[in-house]
mmCIF file of C-alpha atoms in Angstrom:
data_model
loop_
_atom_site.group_PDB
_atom_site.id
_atom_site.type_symbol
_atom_site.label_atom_id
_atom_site.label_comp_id
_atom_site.label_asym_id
_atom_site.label_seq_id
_atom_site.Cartn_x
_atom_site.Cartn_y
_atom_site.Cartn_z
ATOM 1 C CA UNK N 3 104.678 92.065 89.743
ATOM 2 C CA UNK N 4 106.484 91.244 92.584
ATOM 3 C CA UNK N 5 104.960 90.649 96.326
ATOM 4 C CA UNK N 6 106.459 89.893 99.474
ATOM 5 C CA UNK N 7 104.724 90.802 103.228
ATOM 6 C CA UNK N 8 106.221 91.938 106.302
ATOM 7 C CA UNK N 9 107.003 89.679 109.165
ATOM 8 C CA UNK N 10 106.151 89.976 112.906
ATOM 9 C CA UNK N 11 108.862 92.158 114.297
ATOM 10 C CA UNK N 12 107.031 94.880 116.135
ATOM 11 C CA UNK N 13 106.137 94.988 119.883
ATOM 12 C CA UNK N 14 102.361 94.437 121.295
ATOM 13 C CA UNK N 15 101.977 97.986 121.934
ATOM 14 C CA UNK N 16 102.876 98.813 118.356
ATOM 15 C CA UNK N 17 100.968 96.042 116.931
ATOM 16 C CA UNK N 18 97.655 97.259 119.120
ATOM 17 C CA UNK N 19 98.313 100.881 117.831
ATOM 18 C CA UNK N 20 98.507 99.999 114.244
ATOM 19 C CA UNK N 21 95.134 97.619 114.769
ATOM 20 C CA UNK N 22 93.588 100.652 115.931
ATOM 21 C CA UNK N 23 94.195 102.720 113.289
ATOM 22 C CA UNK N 24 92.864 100.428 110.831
ATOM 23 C CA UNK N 25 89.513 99.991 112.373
ATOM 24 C CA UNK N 26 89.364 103.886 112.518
ATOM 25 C CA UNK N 27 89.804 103.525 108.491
ATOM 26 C CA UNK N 28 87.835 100.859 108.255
ATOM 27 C CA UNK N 29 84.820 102.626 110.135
ATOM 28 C CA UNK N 30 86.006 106.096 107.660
ATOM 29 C CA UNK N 31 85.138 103.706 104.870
ATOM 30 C CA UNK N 32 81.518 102.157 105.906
ATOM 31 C CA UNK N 33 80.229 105.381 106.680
ATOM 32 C CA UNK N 34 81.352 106.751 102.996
ATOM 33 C CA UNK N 35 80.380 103.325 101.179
ATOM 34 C CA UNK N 36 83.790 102.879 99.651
ATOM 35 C CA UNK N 37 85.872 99.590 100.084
ATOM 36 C CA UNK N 38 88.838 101.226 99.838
ATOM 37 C CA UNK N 39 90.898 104.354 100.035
ATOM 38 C CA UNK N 40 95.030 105.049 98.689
ATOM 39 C CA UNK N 41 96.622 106.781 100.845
ATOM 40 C CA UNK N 42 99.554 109.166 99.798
ATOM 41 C CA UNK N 43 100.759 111.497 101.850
ATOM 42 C CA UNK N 44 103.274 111.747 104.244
ATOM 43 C CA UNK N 45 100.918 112.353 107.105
ATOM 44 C CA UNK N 46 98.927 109.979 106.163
ATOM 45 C CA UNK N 47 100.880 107.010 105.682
ATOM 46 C CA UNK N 48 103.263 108.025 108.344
ATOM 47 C CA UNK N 49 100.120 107.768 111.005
ATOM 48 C CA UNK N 50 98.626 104.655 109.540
ATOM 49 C CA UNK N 51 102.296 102.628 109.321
ATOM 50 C CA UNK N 52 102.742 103.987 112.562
ATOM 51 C CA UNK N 53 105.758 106.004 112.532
ATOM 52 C CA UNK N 54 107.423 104.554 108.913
ATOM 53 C CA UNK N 55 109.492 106.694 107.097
ATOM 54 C CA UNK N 56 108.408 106.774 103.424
ATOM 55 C CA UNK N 57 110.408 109.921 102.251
ATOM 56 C CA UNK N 58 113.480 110.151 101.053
ATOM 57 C CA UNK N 59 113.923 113.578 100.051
ATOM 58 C CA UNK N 60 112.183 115.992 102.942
ATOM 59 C CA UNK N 61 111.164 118.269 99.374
ATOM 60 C CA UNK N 62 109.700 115.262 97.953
ATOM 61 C CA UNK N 63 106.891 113.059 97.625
ATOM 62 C CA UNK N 64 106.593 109.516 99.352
ATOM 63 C CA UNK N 65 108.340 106.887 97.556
ATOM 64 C CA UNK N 66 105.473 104.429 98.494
ATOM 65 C CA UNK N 67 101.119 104.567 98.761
ATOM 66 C CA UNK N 68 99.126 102.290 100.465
ATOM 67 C CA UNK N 69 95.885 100.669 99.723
ATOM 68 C CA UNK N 70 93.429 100.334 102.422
ATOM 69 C CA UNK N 71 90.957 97.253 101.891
ATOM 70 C CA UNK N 72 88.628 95.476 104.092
ATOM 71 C CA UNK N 73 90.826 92.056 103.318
ATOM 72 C CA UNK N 74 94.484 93.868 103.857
ATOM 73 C CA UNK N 75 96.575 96.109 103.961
ATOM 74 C CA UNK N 76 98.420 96.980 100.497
ATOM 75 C CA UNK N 77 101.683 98.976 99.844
ATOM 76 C CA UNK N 78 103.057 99.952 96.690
ATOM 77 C CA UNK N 79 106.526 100.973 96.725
ATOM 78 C CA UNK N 80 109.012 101.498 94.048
ATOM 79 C CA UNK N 81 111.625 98.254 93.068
ATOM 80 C CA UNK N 82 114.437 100.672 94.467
ATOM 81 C CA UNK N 83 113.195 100.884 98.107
ATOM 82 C CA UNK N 84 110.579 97.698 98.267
ATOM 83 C CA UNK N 85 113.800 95.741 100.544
ATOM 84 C CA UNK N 86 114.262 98.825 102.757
ATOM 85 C CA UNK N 87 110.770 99.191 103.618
ATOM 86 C CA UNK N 88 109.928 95.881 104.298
ATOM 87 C CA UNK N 89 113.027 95.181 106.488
ATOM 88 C CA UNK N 90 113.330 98.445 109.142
ATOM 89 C CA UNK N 91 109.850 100.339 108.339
ATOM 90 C CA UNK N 92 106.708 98.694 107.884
ATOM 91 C CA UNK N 93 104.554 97.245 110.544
ATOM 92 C CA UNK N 94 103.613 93.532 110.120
ATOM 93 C CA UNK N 95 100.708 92.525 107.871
ATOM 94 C CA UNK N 96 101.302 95.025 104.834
ATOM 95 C CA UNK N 97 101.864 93.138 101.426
ATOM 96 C CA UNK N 98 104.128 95.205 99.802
ATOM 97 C CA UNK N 99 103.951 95.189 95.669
ATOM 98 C CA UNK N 100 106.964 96.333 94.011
ATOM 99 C CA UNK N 101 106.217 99.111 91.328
ATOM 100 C CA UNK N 102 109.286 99.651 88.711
ATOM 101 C CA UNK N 103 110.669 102.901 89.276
ATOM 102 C CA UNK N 104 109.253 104.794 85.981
ATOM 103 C CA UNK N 105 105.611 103.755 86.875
ATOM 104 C CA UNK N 106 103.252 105.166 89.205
ATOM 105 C CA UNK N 107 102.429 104.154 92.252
ATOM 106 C CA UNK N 108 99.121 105.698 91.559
ATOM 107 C CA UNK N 109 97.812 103.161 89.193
ATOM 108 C CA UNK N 110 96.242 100.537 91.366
ATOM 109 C CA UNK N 111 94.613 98.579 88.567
ATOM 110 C CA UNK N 112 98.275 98.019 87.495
ATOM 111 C CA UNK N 113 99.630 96.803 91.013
ATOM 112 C CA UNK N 114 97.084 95.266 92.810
ATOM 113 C CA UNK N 115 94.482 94.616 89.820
ATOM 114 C CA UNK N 116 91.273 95.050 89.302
ATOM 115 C CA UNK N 117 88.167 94.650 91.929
ATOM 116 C CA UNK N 118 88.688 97.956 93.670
ATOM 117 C CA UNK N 119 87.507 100.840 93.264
ATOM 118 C CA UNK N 120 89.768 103.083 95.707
ATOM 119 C CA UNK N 121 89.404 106.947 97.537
ATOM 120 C CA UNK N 122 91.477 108.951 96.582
ATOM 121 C CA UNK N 123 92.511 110.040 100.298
ATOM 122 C CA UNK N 124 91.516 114.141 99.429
ATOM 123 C CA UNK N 125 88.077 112.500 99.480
ATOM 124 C CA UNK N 126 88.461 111.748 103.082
ATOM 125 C CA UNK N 127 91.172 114.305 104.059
ATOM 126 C CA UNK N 128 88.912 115.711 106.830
ATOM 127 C CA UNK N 129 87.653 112.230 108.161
ATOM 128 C CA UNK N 130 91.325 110.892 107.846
ATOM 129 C CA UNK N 131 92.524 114.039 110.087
ATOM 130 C CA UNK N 132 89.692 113.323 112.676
ATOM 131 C CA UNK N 133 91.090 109.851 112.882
ATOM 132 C CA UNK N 134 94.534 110.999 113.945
ATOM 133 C CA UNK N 135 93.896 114.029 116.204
ATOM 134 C CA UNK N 136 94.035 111.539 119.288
ATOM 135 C CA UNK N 137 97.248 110.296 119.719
ATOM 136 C CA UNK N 138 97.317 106.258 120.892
ATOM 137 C CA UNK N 139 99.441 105.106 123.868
ATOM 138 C CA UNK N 140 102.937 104.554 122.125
ATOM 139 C CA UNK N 141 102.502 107.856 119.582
ATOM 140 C CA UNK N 142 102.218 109.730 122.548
ATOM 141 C CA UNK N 143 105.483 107.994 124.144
ATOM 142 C CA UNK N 144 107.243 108.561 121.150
ATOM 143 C CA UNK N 145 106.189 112.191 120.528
ATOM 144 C CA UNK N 146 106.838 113.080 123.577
ATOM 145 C CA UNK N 147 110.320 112.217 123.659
ATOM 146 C CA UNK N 148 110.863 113.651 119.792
ATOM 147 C CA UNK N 149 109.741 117.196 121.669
ATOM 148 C CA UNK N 150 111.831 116.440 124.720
ATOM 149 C CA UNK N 151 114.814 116.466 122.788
ATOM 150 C CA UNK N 152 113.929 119.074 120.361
ATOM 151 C CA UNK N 153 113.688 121.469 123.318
ATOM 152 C CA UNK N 154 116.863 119.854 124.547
ATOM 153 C CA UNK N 155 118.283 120.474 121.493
ATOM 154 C CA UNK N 156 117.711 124.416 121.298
ATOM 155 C CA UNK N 157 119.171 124.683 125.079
ATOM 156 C CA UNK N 158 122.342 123.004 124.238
ATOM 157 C CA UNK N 159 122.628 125.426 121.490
ATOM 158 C CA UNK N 160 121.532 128.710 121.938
ATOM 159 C CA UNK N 161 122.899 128.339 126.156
ATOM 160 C CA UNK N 162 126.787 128.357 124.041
ATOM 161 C CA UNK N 163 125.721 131.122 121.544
ATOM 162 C CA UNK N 164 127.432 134.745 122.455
ATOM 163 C CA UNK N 165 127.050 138.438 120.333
ATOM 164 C CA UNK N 166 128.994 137.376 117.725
ATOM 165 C CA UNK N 167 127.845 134.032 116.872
ATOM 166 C CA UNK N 168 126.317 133.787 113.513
ATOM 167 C CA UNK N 169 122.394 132.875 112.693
ATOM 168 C CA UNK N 170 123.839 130.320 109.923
ATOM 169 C CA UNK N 171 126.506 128.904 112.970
ATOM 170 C CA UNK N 172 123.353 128.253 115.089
ATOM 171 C CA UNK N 173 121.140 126.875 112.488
ATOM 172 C CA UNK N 174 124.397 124.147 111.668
ATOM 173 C CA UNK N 175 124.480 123.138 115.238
ATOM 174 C CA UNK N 176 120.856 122.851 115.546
ATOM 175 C CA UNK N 177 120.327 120.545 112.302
ATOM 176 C CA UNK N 178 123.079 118.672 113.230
ATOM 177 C CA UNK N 179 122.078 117.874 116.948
ATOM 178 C CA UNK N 180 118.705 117.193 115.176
ATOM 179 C CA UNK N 181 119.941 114.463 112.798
ATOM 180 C CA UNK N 182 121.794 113.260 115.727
ATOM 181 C CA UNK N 183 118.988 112.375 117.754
ATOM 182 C CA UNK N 184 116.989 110.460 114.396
ATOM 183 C CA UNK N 185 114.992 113.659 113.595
ATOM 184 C CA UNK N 186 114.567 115.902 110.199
ATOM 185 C CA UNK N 187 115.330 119.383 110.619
ATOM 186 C CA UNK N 188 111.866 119.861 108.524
ATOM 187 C CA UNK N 189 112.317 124.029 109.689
ATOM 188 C CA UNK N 190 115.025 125.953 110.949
ATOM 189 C CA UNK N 191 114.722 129.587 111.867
ATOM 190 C CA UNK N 192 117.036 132.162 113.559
ATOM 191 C CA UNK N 193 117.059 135.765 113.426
ATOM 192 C CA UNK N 194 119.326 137.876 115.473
ATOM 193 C CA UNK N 195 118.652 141.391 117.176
ATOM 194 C CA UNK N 196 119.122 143.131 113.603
ATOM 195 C CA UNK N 197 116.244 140.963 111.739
ATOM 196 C CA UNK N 198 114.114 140.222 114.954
ATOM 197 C CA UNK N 199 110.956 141.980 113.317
ATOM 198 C CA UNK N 200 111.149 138.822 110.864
ATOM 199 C CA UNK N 201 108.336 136.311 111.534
ATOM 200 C CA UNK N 202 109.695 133.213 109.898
ATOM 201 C CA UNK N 203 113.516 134.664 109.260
ATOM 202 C CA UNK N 204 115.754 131.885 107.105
ATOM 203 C CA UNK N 205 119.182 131.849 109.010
ATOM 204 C CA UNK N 206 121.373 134.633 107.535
ATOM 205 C CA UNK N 207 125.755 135.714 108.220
ATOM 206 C CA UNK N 208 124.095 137.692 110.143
ATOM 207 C CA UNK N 209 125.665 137.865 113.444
ATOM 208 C CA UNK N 210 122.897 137.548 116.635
ATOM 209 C CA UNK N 211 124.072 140.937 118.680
ATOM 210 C CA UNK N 212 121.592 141.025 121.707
ATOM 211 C CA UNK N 213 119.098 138.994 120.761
ATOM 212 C CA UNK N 214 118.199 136.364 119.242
ATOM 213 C CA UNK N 215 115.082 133.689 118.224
ATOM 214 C CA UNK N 216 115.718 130.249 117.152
ATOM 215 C CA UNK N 217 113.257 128.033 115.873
ATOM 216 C CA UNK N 218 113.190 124.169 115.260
ATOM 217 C CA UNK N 219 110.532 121.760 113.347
ATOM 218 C CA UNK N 220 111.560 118.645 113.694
ATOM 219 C CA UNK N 221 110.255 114.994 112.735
ATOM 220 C CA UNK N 222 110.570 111.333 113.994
ATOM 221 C CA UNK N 223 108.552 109.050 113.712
ATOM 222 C CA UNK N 224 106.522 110.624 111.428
ATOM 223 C CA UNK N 225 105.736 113.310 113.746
ATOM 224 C CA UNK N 226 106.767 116.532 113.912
ATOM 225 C CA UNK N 227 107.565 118.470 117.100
ATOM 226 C CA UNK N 228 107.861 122.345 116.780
ATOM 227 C CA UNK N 229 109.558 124.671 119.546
ATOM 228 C CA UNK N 230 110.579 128.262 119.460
ATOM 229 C CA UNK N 231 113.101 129.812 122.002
ATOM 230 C CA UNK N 232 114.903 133.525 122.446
ATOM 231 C CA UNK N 233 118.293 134.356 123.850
ATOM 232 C CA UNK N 234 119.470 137.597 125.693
ATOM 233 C CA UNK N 235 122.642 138.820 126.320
ATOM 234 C CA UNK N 236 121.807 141.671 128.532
ATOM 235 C CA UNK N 237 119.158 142.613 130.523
ATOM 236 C CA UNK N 238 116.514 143.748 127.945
ATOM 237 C CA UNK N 239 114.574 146.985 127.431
ATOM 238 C CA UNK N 240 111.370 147.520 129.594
ATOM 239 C CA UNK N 241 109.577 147.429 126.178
ATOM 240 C CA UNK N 242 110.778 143.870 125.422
ATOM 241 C CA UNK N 243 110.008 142.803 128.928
ATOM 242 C CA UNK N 244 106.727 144.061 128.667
ATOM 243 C CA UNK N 245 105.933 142.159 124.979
ATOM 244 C CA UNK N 246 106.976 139.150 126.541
ATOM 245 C CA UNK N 247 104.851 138.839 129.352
ATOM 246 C CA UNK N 248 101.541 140.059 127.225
ATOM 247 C CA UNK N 249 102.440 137.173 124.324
ATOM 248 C CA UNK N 250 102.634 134.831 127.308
ATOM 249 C CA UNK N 251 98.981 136.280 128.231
ATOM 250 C CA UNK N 252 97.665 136.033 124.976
ATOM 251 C CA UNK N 253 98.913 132.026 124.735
ATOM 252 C CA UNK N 254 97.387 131.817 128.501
ATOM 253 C CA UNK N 255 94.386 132.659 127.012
ATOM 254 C CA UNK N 256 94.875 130.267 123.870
ATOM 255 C CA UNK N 257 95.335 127.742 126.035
ATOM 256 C CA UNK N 258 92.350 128.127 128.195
ATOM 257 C CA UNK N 259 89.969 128.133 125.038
ATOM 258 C CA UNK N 260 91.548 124.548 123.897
ATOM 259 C CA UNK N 261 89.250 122.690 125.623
ATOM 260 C CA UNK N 262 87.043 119.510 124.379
ATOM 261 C CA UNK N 263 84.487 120.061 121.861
ATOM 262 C CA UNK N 264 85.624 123.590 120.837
ATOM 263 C CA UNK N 265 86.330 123.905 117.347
ATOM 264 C CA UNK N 266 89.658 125.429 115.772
ATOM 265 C CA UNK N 267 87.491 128.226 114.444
ATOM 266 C CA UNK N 268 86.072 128.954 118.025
ATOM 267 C CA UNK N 269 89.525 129.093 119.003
ATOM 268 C CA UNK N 270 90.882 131.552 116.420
ATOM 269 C CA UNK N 271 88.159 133.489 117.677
ATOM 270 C CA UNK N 272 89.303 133.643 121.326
ATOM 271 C CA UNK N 273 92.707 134.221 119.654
ATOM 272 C CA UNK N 274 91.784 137.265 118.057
ATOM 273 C CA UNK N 275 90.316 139.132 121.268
ATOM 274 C CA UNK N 276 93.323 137.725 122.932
ATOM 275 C CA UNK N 277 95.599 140.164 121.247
ATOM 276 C CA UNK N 278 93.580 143.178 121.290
ATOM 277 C CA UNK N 279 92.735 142.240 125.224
ATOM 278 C CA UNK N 280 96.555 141.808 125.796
ATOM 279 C CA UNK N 281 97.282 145.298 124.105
ATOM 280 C CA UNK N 282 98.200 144.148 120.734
ATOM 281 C CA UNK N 283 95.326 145.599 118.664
ATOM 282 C CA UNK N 284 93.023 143.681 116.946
ATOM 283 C CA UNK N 285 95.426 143.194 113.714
ATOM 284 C CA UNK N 286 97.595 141.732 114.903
ATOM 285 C CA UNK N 287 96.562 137.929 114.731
ATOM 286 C CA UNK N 288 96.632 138.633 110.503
ATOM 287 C CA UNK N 289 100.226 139.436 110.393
ATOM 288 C CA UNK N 290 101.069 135.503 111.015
ATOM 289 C CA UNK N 291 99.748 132.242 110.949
ATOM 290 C CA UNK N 292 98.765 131.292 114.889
ATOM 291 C CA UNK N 293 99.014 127.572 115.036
ATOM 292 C CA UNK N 294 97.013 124.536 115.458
ATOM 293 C CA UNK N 295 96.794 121.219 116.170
ATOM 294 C CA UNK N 296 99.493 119.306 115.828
ATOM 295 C CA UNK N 297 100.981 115.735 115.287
ATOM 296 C CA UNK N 298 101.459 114.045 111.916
ATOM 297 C CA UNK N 299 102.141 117.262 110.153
ATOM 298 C CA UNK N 300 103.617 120.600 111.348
ATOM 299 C CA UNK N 301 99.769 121.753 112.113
ATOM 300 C CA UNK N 302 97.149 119.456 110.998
ATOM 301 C CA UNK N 303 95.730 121.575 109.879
ATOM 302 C CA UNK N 304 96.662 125.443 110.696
ATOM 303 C CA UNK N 305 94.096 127.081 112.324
ATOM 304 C CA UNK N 306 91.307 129.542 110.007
ATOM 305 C CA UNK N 307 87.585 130.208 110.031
ATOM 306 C CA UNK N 308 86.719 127.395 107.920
ATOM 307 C CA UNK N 309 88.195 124.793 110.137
ATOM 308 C CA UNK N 310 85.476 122.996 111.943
ATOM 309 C CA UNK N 311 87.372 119.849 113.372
ATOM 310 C CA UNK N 312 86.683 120.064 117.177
ATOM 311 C CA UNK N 313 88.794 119.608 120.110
ATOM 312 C CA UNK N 314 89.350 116.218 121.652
ATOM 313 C CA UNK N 315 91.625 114.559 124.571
ATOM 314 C CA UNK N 316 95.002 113.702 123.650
ATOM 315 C CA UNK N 317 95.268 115.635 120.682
ATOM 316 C CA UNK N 318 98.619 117.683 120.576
ATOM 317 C CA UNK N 319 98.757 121.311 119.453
ATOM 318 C CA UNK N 320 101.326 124.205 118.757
ATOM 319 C CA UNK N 321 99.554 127.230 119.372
ATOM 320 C CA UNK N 322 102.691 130.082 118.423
ATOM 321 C CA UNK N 323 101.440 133.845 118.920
ATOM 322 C CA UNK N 324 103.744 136.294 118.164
ATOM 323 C CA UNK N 325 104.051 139.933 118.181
ATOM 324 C CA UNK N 326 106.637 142.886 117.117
ATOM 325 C CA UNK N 327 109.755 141.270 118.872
ATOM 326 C CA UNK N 328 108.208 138.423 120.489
ATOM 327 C CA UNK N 329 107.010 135.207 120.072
ATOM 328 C CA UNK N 330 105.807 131.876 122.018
ATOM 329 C CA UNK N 331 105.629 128.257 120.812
ATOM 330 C CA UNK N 332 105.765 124.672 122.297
ATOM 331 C CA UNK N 333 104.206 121.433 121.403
ATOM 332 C CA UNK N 334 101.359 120.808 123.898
ATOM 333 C CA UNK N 335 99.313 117.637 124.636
ATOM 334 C CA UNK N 336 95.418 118.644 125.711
ATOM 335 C CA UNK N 337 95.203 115.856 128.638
ATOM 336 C CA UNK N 338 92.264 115.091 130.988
ATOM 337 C CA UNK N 339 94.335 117.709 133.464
ATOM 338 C CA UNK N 340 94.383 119.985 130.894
ATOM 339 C CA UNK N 341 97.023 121.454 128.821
ATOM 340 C CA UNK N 342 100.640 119.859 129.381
ATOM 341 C CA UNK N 343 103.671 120.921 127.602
ATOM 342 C CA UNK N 344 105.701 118.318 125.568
ATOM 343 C CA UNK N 345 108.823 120.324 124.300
ATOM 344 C CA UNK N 346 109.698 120.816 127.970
ATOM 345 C CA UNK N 347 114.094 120.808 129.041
ATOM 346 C CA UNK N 348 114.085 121.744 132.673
ATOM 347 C CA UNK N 349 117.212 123.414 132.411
ATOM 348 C CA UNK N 350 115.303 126.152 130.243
ATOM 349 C CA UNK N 351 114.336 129.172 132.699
ATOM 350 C CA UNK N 352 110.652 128.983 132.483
ATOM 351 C CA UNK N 353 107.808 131.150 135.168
ATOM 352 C CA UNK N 354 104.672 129.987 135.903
ATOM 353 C CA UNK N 355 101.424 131.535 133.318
ATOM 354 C CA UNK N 356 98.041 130.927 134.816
ATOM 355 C CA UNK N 357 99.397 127.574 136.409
ATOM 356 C CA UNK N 358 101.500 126.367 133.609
ATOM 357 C CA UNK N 359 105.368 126.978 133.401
ATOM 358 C CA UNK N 360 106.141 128.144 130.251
ATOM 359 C CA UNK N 361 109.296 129.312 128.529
ATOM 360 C CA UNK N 362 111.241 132.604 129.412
ATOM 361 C CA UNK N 363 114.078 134.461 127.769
ATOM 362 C CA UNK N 364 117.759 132.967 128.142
ATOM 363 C CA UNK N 365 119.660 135.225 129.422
ATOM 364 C CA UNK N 366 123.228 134.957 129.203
#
């Protein structure tokens, strides 16, 4: 078995991060009494390698896991991308084994050898996810500026689109402006005025007529910024108007119940009388999934009754109410000021909502 370790090639702030991050899962792993836990998912190891891509197919599984030991740090990747890895992803410190490709990157004994007795990381999925609600100083940089350009992204877009532009036309541009700027276009969406009632509408020949949604999920960095937006070309019924400005309520009030040391459940709650106070009904909430926190994996996790994790400073969230018609949805940071917007492009029309500017309707 081949072995080789990364060199010093990272800057402080990086290194700090990543030192971090392992006393977090080396404090996960006293309090459970293990000495070890594989980790082996792409939120995972994208958080703990600080950014490193270890996908190659966006349907597919990570092409490497790592082991987590009190003595090191411990990655297993196939023969086929061990050179890759160790040359423009992995932080400094991580032995790398290389794994033939027909093996399994599961079987430790095989790779590293006997002597540990590993987590699986489902063991500590919820203690792993507490670990990497707060974002550190350069995630936060770097997320920041992957939302920054996704909302960048959808204005250079959808500000060209006319009638007769096609939802599959605006999905093209979108991915490619995405790949462009480093990112996977993880989730594309874009329904014109003849699908709008769609919640998650897959880009059609459809063309957009007066309306339109788009809808991008994109990641860098291992994080994954989400931002919806919706494009007018005239001046909108008093019905639409209407729907917009109560969604914007309901996230107002979303927003407001984010606060330290609330749970996800207590906030689903407040979500649910949101929409019935806003003149939704009190069904409403069912009919689609309404966010969550946010970060390492398009929500980490998505927001239900049975989610305890509570709230905590510098944890990002995309909260994304939606309605018949209408919808709202940006990244957010939860910051000592409160909630701040990350997928922010000030050359999107935006109004102030109980003191934070938040996304109108293009019109065009």
């Amino acid at each position: 078995m081949t072995t080789m370790t990364v060199a010093a090639h990272h800057s402080g702030e990086k290194a700090a991060d990543c030192s971090a991050k392992r006393a977090r899962v080396l404090d996960i792993l006293a309090a459970a009494g293990r000495d070890s836990v594989l980790l082996t998912s792409h939120s995972a190891l994208s958080w703990y390698l600080d950014g490193s891509r270890v996908g190659i197919s966006l349907a597919g599984d990570p092409i490497a896991a790592l082991l987590v030991t009190a003595d090191g740090d411990h990655l297993a990747a196939f023969n086929n991308e061990a050179e890759r890895l160790a040359a423009e992803e992995l932080p400094p410190g991580v032995t790398i084994h290389q794994v033939p490709w027909p093996d399994s990157l599961m079987d430790v004994a095989a790779w590293f050898g006997a002597g540990v007795a590993p987590a699986s990381e489902a063991e500590l999925a919820v203690e792993l996810r507490l670990a990497r609600r707060s974002l550190l100083p350069g995630e936060l940089d770097r997320y920041s500026r992957l939302c920054q350009d996704a909302a960048g992204i959808l204005t250079d877009v959808l500000s060209l689109a006319t009638p007769h532009t096609t939802e599959r036309s605006i999905a093209a541009e979108l991915a490619g402006r995405t790949v462009a700027a480093g990112a996977d276009p993880l989730v594309l969406l874009v329904n014109g005025a003849s699908r709008v009632d769609f919640r998650h509408p897959l880009p059609t020949n459809a063309v957009l007529g007066r309306r339109a949604m788009a809808v991008v999920c994109a990641r860098r960095d291992g994080m994954i910024a989400n931002v919806t937006r919706w494009v007018r070309f005239d001046a909108g019924t008093p019905a639409e108007l209407d729907a917009e400005a109560r969604i914007a309520a309901v996230e107002a009030d979303i927003f407001d119940a984010t606060v330290p040391g609330a749970t996800v459940a207590e906030v689903l709650a407040e979500i649910r009388t949101a929409y019935d106070r806003h003149g939704f009904g009190p069904e409403q909430w069912k009919l689609h999934h309404q966010g969550g926190p946010a970060g390492y994996a398009g929500r980490d996790p998505r927001a239900t009754d049975a989610v305890t994790d509570t709230v905590t400073l510098d944890q990002p969230f995309t909260w994304n109410p939606s309605g018949p018609g209408v919808k709202i949805e940006d990244t957010v940071l939860l910051s000592a000021d409160g909630i701040r917007p990350l997928s922010v492009d000030s050359r999107w029309p935006a109004v102030p909502v109980n003191g934070i500017l938040r996304p109108e309707t293009l019109q065009l």
